[in-house]
Short mmCIF file of C-alpha atoms in Angstrom, two decimals:
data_model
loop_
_atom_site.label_atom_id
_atom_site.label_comp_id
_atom_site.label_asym_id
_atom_site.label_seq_id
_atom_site.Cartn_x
_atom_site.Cartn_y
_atom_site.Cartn_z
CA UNK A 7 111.36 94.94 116.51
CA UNK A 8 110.88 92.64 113.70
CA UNK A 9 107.88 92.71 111.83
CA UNK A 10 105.89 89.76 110.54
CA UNK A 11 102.71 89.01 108.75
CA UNK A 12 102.40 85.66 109.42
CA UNK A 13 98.30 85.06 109.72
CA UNK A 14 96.90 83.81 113.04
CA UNK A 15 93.68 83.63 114.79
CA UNK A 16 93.16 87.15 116.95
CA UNK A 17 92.54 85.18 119.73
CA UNK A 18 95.99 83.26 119.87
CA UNK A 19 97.69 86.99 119.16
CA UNK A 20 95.27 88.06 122.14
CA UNK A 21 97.21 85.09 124.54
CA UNK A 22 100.85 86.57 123.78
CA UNK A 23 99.99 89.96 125.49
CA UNK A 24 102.31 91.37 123.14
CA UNK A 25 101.58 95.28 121.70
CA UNK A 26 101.22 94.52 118.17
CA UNK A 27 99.35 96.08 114.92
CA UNK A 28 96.56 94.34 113.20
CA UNK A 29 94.91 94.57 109.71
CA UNK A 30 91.72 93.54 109.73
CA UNK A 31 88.70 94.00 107.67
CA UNK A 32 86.02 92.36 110.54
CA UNK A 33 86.40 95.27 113.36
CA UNK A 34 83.27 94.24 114.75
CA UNK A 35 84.14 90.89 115.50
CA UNK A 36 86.97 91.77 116.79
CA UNK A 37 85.92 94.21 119.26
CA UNK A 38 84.17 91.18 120.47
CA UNK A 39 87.20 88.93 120.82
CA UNK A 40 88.52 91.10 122.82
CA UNK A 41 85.72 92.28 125.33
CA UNK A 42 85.60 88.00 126.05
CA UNK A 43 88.94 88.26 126.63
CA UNK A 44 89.82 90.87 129.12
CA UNK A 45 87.81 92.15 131.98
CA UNK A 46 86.35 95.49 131.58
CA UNK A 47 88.65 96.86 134.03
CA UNK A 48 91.92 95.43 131.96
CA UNK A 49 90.18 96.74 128.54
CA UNK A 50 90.41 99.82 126.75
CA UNK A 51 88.60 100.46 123.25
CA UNK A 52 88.92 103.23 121.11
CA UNK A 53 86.61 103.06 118.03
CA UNK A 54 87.10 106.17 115.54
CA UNK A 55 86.39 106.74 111.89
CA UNK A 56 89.75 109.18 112.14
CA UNK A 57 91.86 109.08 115.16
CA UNK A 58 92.13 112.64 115.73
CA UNK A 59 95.08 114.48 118.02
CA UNK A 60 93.01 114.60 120.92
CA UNK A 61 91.88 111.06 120.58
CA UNK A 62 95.40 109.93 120.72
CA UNK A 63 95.90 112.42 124.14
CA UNK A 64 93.75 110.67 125.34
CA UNK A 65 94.97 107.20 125.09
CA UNK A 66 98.33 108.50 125.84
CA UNK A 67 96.54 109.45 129.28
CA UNK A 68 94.81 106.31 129.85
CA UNK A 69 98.45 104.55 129.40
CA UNK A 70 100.54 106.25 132.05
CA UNK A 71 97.51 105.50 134.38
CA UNK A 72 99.50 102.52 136.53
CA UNK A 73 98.14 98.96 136.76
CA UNK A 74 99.38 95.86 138.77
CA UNK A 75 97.86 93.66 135.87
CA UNK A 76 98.25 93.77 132.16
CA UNK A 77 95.73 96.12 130.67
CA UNK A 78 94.82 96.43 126.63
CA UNK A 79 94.49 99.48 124.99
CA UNK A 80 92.94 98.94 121.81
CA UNK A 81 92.79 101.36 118.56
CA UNK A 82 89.87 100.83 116.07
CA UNK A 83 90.11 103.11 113.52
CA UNK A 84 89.59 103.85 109.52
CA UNK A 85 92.31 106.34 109.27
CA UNK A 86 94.75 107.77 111.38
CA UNK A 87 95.86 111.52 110.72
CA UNK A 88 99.41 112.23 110.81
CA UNK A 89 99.44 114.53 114.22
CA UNK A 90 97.91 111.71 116.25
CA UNK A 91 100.52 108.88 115.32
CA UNK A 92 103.09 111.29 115.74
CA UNK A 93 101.89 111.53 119.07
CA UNK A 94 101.52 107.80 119.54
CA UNK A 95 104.72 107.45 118.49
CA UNK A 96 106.91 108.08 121.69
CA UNK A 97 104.40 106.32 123.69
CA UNK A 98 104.57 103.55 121.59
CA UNK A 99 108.33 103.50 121.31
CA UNK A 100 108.32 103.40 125.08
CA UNK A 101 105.42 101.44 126.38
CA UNK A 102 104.64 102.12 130.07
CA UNK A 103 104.67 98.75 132.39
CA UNK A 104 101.84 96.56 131.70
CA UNK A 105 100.37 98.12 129.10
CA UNK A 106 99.43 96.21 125.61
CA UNK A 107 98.69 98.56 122.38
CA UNK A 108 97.07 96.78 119.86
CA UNK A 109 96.53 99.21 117.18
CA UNK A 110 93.98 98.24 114.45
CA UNK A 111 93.76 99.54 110.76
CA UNK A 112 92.20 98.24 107.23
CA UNK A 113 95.34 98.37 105.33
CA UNK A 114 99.32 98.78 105.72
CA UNK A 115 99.31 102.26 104.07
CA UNK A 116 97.09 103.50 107.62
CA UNK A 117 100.14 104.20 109.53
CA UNK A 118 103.14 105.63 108.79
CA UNK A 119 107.00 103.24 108.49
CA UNK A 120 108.44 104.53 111.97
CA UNK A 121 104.98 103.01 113.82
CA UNK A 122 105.59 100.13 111.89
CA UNK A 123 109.00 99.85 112.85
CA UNK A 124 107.89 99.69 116.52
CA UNK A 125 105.68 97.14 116.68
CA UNK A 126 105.12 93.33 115.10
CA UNK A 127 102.10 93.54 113.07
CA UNK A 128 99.41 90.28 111.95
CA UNK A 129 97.32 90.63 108.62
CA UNK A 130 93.96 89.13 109.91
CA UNK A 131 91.97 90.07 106.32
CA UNK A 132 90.01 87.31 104.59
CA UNK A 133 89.12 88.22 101.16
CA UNK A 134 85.59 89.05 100.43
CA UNK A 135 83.67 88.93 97.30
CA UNK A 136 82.35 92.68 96.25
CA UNK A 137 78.88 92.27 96.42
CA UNK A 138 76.74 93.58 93.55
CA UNK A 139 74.73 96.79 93.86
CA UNK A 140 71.31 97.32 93.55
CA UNK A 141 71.36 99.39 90.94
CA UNK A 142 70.81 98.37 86.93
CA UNK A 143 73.42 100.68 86.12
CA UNK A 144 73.34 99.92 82.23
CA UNK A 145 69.71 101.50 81.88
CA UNK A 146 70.21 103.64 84.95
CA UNK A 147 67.84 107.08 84.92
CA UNK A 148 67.44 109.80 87.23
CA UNK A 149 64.12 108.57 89.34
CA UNK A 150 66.46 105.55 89.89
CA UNK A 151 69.10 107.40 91.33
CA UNK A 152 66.93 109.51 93.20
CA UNK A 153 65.23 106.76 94.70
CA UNK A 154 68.53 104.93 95.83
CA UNK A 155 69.90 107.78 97.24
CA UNK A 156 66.90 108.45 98.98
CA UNK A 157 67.21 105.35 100.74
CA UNK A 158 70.67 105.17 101.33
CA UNK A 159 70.10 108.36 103.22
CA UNK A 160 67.73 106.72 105.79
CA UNK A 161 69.77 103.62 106.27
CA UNK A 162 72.83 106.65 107.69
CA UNK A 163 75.65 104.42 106.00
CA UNK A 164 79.38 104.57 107.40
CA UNK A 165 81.87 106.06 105.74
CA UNK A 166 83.17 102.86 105.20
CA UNK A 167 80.14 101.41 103.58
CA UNK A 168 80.53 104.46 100.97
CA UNK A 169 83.72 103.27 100.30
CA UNK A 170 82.70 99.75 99.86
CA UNK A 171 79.50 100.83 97.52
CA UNK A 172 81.97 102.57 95.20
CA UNK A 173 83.93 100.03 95.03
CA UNK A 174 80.43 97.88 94.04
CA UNK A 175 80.04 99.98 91.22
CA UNK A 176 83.76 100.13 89.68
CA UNK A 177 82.78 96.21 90.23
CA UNK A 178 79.75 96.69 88.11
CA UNK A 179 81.06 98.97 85.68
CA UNK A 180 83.53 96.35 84.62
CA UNK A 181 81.62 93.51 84.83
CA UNK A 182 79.39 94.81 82.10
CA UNK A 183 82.31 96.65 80.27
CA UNK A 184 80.91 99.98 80.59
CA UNK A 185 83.77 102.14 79.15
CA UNK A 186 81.34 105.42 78.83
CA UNK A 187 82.03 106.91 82.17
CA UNK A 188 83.80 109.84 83.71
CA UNK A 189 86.30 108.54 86.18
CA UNK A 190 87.04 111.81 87.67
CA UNK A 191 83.68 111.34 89.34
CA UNK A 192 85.07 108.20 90.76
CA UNK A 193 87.63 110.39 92.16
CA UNK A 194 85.86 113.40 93.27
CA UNK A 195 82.96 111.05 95.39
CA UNK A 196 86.14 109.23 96.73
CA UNK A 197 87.48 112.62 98.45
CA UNK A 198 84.02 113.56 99.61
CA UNK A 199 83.83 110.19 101.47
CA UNK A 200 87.25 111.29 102.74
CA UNK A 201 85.98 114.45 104.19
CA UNK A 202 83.27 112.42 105.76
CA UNK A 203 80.53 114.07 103.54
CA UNK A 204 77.49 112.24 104.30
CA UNK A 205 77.64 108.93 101.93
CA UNK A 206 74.15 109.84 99.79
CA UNK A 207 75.52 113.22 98.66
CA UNK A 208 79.39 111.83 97.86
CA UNK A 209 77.62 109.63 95.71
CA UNK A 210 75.08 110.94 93.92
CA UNK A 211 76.96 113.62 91.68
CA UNK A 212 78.94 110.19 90.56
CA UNK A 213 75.37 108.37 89.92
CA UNK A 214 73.84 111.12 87.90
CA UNK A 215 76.91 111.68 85.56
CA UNK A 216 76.12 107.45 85.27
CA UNK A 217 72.56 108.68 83.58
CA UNK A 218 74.19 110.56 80.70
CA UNK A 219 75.92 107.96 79.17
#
């Protein structure tokens, strides 16, 4: 199967009822394409932070159920673990009669060469600006920290917002050359967002070793 990254609009992929990959940073939205799309009876979502072995038995399931009409199975997910595309993978390399897989990931790095190999995939990102975080990070002190982690604990953030506030204060950091900074606390609130630790307490060991600049 060739591969190509030529950019089109989700929908127009959506008309070729072809399985495919697609990189996308707008999951949301496109969970939305699709439900306007296909009927609920031709539709399949699965939305995970980490697509999980029995996630991916479970889709396999859902894919040898027959159908007389094209149905979509489609994969929202952060990360894929490397049992559950190895699982995929025969499934994908034989795809049962009227069944579309459209797998969907944030980057190319999500899944590994041989799923790639399989299927055509469609980079659908547009580039967003890093938005600035609300933090004064140059005359940052502890009752500030403690205050923004106390309210980043009520708002229950994503994984993927974690990510994206890190990446808000690398942002900031350079911005205001800040070259006074541990960046193995980069790394080590990275990992905890990894493991899913809850995004206020990945982040505040990072924000406190901020204060003692």
């Amino acid at each position: 199967m060739s591969i190509t990254s030529e950019k089109r609009n989700l929908q127009d992929i959506v008309e070729l009822k072809k399985s495919c990959i697609i990189i996308s940073n707008s999951f949301e939205l496109d969970r939305e394409i699709l439900k306007n799309a296909y009927k609920n009876e031709n539709l399949r979502i699965y939305s995970q932070e980490e697509l999980k072995i029995e996630d991916s038995s479970e889709i396999i399931r859902e894919a040898h159920i027959s159908t007389t009409e094209p149905k979509l199975i489609a994969i929202f997910a952060n990360s894929y673990n490397q049992f559950s595309q190895n699982a995929l993978l025969k499934t994908l390399e034989e795809i049962p009669k009227n069944i579309i897989f459209m797998l969907f990931i944030t980057s190319k790095n999500k899944l590994i060469k041989t799923i790639f190999s399989r299927l055509a995939h469609f980079d659908l990102r547009t580039k967003e600006s890093i938005k600035p975080i609300e933090l004064d990070l140059e005359r940052l002190n502890i009752p500030m920290v403690y205050e923004y982690i106390s309210k980043i604990e009520k708002e229950n953030l994503s994984i993927q917002q974690g990510r994206e506030i890190l990446a808000q204060i690398l942002q900031n950091i350079a911005n205001n050359n800040i070259t006074s900074c541990d960046l193995d606390k980069f790394d080590l609130a990275l990992k905890a967002l990894n493991a899913r630790q809850s995004v206020h307490l990945a982040l505040l060991p990072l924000l406190l070793s901020l204060t003692r600049r």
